[in-house]
PDB file of C-alpha atoms in Angstrom:
ATOM      1  CA  MET A   1      -0.005   0.062   0.144  1.00 36.00           C
ATOM      2  CA  SER A   2       1.461   3.621  -0.692  1.00 40.00           C
ATOM      3  CA  THR A   3       0.574   6.743   0.446  1.00 44.00           C
ATOM      4  CA  GLN A   4       0.874   9.683  -1.577  1.00 46.00           C
ATOM      5  CA  ARG A   5       0.844  13.448  -0.564  1.00 47.00           C
ATOM      6  CA  SER A   6      -0.501  15.991  -2.572  1.00 46.00           C
ATOM      7  CA  SER A   7       2.135  17.247  -4.776  1.00 53.00           C
ATOM      8  CA  ALA A   8       1.957  20.791  -2.915  1.00 54.00           C
ATOM      9  CA  THR A   9       2.973  19.366   0.305  1.00 72.00           C
ATOM     10  CA  ASP A  10       4.783  16.440  -0.853  1.00 91.00           C
ATOM     11  CA  PRO A  11       8.571  17.462  -0.308  1.00 96.00           C
ATOM     12  CA  GLY A  12       9.680  14.754  -3.211  1.00 96.00           C
ATOM     13  CA  ALA A  13       7.351  16.694  -5.602  1.00 96.00           C
ATOM     14  CA  MET A  14       8.319  20.010  -4.916  1.00 96.00           C
ATOM     15  CA  PHE A  15      12.019  18.868  -5.303  1.00 98.00           C
ATOM     16  CA  VAL A  16      11.646  16.926  -8.827  1.00 98.00           C
ATOM     17  CA  ALA A  17       9.302  20.086  -9.995  1.00 97.00           C
ATOM     18  CA  ALA A  18      12.287  22.700  -8.771  1.00 98.00           C
ATOM     19  CA  LEU A  19      14.824  20.206 -10.471  1.00 98.00           C
ATOM     20  CA  THR A  20      13.145  19.845 -13.854  1.00 97.00           C
ATOM     21  CA  GLU A  21      12.144  23.500 -14.125  1.00 97.00           C
ATOM     22  CA  ARG A  22      15.997  24.213 -13.234  1.00 97.00           C
ATOM     23  CA  GLU A  23      14.816  26.588 -10.266  1.00 97.00           C
ATOM     24  CA  PHE A  24      17.609  25.608  -8.022  1.00 98.00           C
ATOM     25  CA  GLY A  25      16.888  28.377  -5.360  1.00 97.00           C
ATOM     26  CA  ARG A  26      13.466  26.403  -5.132  1.00 98.00           C
ATOM     27  CA  LEU A  27      15.125  23.519  -5.035  1.00 98.00           C
ATOM     28  CA  ALA A  28      17.233  24.760  -1.870  1.00 98.00           C
ATOM     29  CA  ASP A  29      14.287  26.008  -0.350  1.00 97.00           C
ATOM     30  CA  VAL A  30      12.835  22.334   0.162  1.00 98.00           C
ATOM     31  CA  LEU A  31      15.891  21.595   1.781  1.00 98.00           C
ATOM     32  CA  THR A  32      16.835  22.834   5.583  1.00 98.00           C
ATOM     33  CA  PRO A  33      19.880  25.475   5.566  1.00 98.00           C
ATOM     34  CA  ASP A  34      22.015  22.858   7.017  1.00 98.00           C
ATOM     35  CA  VAL A  35      20.902  19.866   5.257  1.00 98.00           C
ATOM     36  CA  ARG A  36      23.465  16.794   5.080  1.00 98.00           C
ATOM     37  CA  MET A  37      23.735  15.396   1.512  1.00 98.00           C
ATOM     38  CA  ARG A  38      25.849  12.306   0.602  1.00 98.00           C
ATOM     39  CA  ALA A  39      25.918  10.894  -3.037  1.00 98.00           C
ATOM     40  CA  LEU A  40      27.201   7.950  -4.531  1.00 98.00           C
ATOM     41  CA  ILE A  41      27.808   9.159  -8.224  1.00 97.00           C
ATOM     42  CA  PRO A  42      30.074   7.978 -10.980  1.00 94.00           C
ATOM     43  CA  PRO A  43      32.989   8.792 -10.625  1.00 89.00           C
ATOM     44  CA  GLY A  44      32.747   8.628  -6.752  1.00 95.00           C
ATOM     45  CA  PRO A  45      31.140   9.579  -3.335  1.00 97.00           C
ATOM     46  CA  VAL A  46      30.171  13.195  -2.704  1.00 96.00           C
ATOM     47  CA  GLU A  47      29.395  14.309   0.778  1.00 98.00           C
ATOM     48  CA  LEU A  48      28.499  17.977   1.521  1.00 97.00           C
ATOM     49  CA  SER A  49      26.455  20.319   4.060  1.00 98.00           C
ATOM     50  CA  GLY A  50      24.237  23.016   3.328  1.00 98.00           C
ATOM     51  CA  ALA A  51      21.104  23.746   1.216  1.00 98.00           C
ATOM     52  CA  GLU A  52      23.128  26.228  -1.177  1.00 98.00           C
ATOM     53  CA  PRO A  53      26.128  23.646  -1.889  1.00 98.00           C
ATOM     54  CA  ALA A  54      23.637  21.187  -2.410  1.00 98.00           C
ATOM     55  CA  ALA A  55      21.632  22.922  -4.906  1.00 98.00           C
ATOM     56  CA  ALA A  56      24.602  24.061  -6.423  1.00 98.00           C
ATOM     57  CA  LYS A  57      25.758  20.453  -7.092  1.00 98.00           C
ATOM     58  CA  PHE A  58      22.235  20.078  -8.630  1.00 98.00           C
ATOM     59  CA  ALA A  59      22.867  23.015 -10.780  1.00 97.00           C
ATOM     60  CA  PHE A  60      26.403  21.554 -11.754  1.00 96.00           C
ATOM     61  CA  TRP A  61      24.863  18.539 -12.993  1.00 96.00           C
ATOM     62  CA  PHE A  62      21.607  19.977 -14.820  1.00 97.00           C
ATOM     63  CA  GLY A  63      21.917  23.664 -14.710  1.00 95.00           C
ATOM     64  CA  GLU A  64      23.778  24.012 -18.312  1.00 93.00           C
ATOM     65  CA  SER A  65      21.871  21.485 -20.106  1.00 95.00           C
ATOM     66  CA  ASN A  66      20.055  22.358 -23.430  1.00 93.00           C
ATOM     67  CA  GLY A  67      17.096  19.982 -22.514  1.00 95.00           C
ATOM     68  CA  LEU A  68      16.025  18.614 -19.826  1.00 97.00           C
ATOM     69  CA  GLU A  69      12.755  16.175 -19.867  1.00 97.00           C
ATOM     70  CA  LEU A  70      11.063  13.987 -17.113  1.00 98.00           C
ATOM     71  CA  VAL A  71      10.707  10.691 -18.192  1.00 97.00           C
ATOM     72  CA  HIS A  72       9.150   9.242 -14.650  1.00 96.00           C
ATOM     73  CA  SER A  73       9.231  10.151 -10.991  1.00 97.00           C
ATOM     74  CA  GLY A  74       7.658   9.591  -7.650  1.00 95.00           C
ATOM     75  CA  SER A  75       7.884   9.539  -3.708  1.00 94.00           C
ATOM     76  CA  ASP A  76       6.897   7.070  -1.235  1.00 93.00           C
ATOM     77  CA  GLU A  77       7.778   6.374   2.334  1.00 94.00           C
ATOM     78  CA  VAL A  78       9.965   3.640   3.524  1.00 95.00           C
ATOM     79  CA  GLY A  79      10.086   3.496   7.102  1.00 95.00           C
ATOM     80  CA  ASP A  80      11.088   6.776   8.647  1.00 96.00           C
ATOM     81  CA  ARG A  81      12.625   7.805   5.094  1.00 97.00           C
ATOM     82  CA  LEU A  82      11.110   9.702   2.225  1.00 97.00           C
ATOM     83  CA  HIS A  83      12.370   7.707  -1.106  1.00 98.00           C
ATOM     84  CA  VAL A  84      12.012   9.988  -4.055  1.00 97.00           C
ATOM     85  CA  PHE A  85      13.132   8.741  -7.656  1.00 98.00           C
ATOM     86  CA  TYR A  86      13.339  10.058 -10.939  1.00 98.00           C
ATOM     87  CA  ARG A  87      14.507   9.517 -14.643  1.00 98.00           C
ATOM     88  CA  LEU A  88      15.284  12.489 -16.695  1.00 98.00           C
ATOM     89  CA  ARG A  89      16.370  12.827 -20.413  1.00 98.00           C
ATOM     90  CA  VAL A  90      19.536  15.495 -20.666  1.00 97.00           C
ATOM     91  CA  LYS A  91      20.885  17.078 -23.469  1.00 96.00           C
ATOM     92  CA  ARG A  92      24.356  18.718 -22.601  1.00 93.00           C
ATOM     93  CA  PRO A  93      25.888  21.283 -24.971  1.00 93.00           C
ATOM     94  CA  GLY A  94      27.852  19.312 -27.572  1.00 92.00           C
ATOM     95  CA  ASP A  95      26.518  15.849 -26.290  1.00 93.00           C
ATOM     96  CA  PRO A  96      23.843  13.455 -27.240  1.00 96.00           C
ATOM     97  CA  TRP A  97      20.827  12.885 -25.420  1.00 97.00           C
ATOM     98  CA  LYS A  98      21.601  11.036 -22.211  1.00 97.00           C
ATOM     99  CA  VAL A  99      19.244   9.452 -19.627  1.00 98.00           C
ATOM    100  CA  ILE A 100      20.087   9.766 -15.564  1.00 98.00           C
ATOM    101  CA  GLU A 101      17.899   8.211 -12.873  1.00 98.00           C
ATOM    102  CA  GLN A 102      18.465   9.205  -9.202  1.00 98.00           C
ATOM    103  CA  HIS A 103      16.961   7.778  -5.920  1.00 98.00           C
ATOM    104  CA  LEU A 104      17.147   9.896  -2.804  1.00 98.00           C
ATOM    105  CA  PHE A 105      16.535   8.374   0.835  1.00 98.00           C
ATOM    106  CA  CYS A 106      15.669  11.689   2.726  1.00 98.00           C
ATOM    107  CA  ALA A 107      15.074  12.439   6.113  1.00 98.00           C
ATOM    108  CA  LEU A 108      12.468  15.230   7.080  1.00 97.00           C
ATOM    109  CA  ASP A 109      11.443  17.930   9.537  1.00 96.00           C
ATOM    110  CA  GLU A 110       8.398  20.014   9.352  1.00 94.00           C
ATOM    111  CA  GLY A 111       8.157  19.309   5.428  1.00 94.00           C
ATOM    112  CA  ARG A 112      11.984  20.072   4.789  1.00 97.00           C
ATOM    113  CA  ILE A 113      14.531  17.908   3.808  1.00 98.00           C
ATOM    114  CA  THR A 114      17.470  17.527   6.575  1.00 98.00           C
ATOM    115  CA  ALA A 115      19.499  14.834   5.141  1.00 98.00           C
ATOM    116  CA  LEU A 116      19.466  12.986   1.975  1.00 97.00           C
ATOM    117  CA  ASP A 117      21.248  10.075   0.619  1.00 98.00           C
ATOM    118  CA  LEU A 118      21.683  10.101  -3.343  1.00 98.00           C
ATOM    119  CA  VAL A 119      22.599   6.898  -5.538  1.00 98.00           C
ATOM    120  CA  CYS A 120      23.069   7.830  -9.271  1.00 98.00           C
ATOM    121  CA  SER A 121      22.953   6.195 -12.601  1.00 97.00           C
ATOM    122  CA  GLY A 122      25.445   8.489 -14.131  1.00 96.00           C
ATOM    123  CA  PHE A 123      24.517   9.729 -17.398  1.00 96.00           C
ATOM    124  CA  ARG A 124      24.129   7.014 -19.895  1.00 97.00           C
ATOM    125  CA  PRO A 125      23.220   6.727 -23.657  1.00 96.00           C
ATOM    126  CA  ASP A 126      19.663   7.251 -24.636  1.00 94.00           C
ATOM    127  CA  SER A 127      19.036   4.095 -26.288  1.00 85.00           C
ATOM    128  CA  ALA A 128      15.092   4.678 -26.388  1.00 71.00           C
ATOM    129  CA  GLY A 129      15.662   8.176 -28.488  1.00 63.00           C
ATOM    130  CA  ALA A 130      13.386  11.276 -28.365  1.00 50.00           C
ATOM    131  CA  ALA A 131      10.308   9.346 -29.428  1.00 44.00           C
ATOM    132  CA  SER A 132       9.762   7.465 -26.470  1.00 44.00           C
ATOM    133  CA  LYS A 133       9.432  10.578 -23.932  1.00 46.00           C
ATOM    134  CA  SER A 134       6.564   9.841 -21.480  1.00 43.00           C
ATOM    135  CA  VAL A 135       6.147  11.473 -17.964  1.00 42.00           C
ATOM    136  CA  SER A 136       4.294  10.057 -15.370  1.00 40.00           C
TER     137      SER A 136
END
């Protein structure tokens, strides 16, 4: 059984919306000022502290892309953690379209993310191509 919050109150949905709209200031607002972020990404682990540095990391990954399309996303609870996931198609300058999937496990306090642990697929070749775009 899954409990789905409304997108207006779901920190996961607010995070994904800010990310896909590339509004990194709004993304930072979903995080507490002292958020702890740990990420397992290619080429290796990242650990940082603070909403602004965390938002800047997402801006580094996605901010300069020529195209950013949400393929699939969602959020649900795993015990006392919020699980947020999304798959994006990304077109970076000079590169072909890539697909990337990230999973975040988040601790919350009063509707804001206090800690997030992220696992990332890395930017993978988009074998499906532009014709298979779907958002759910």
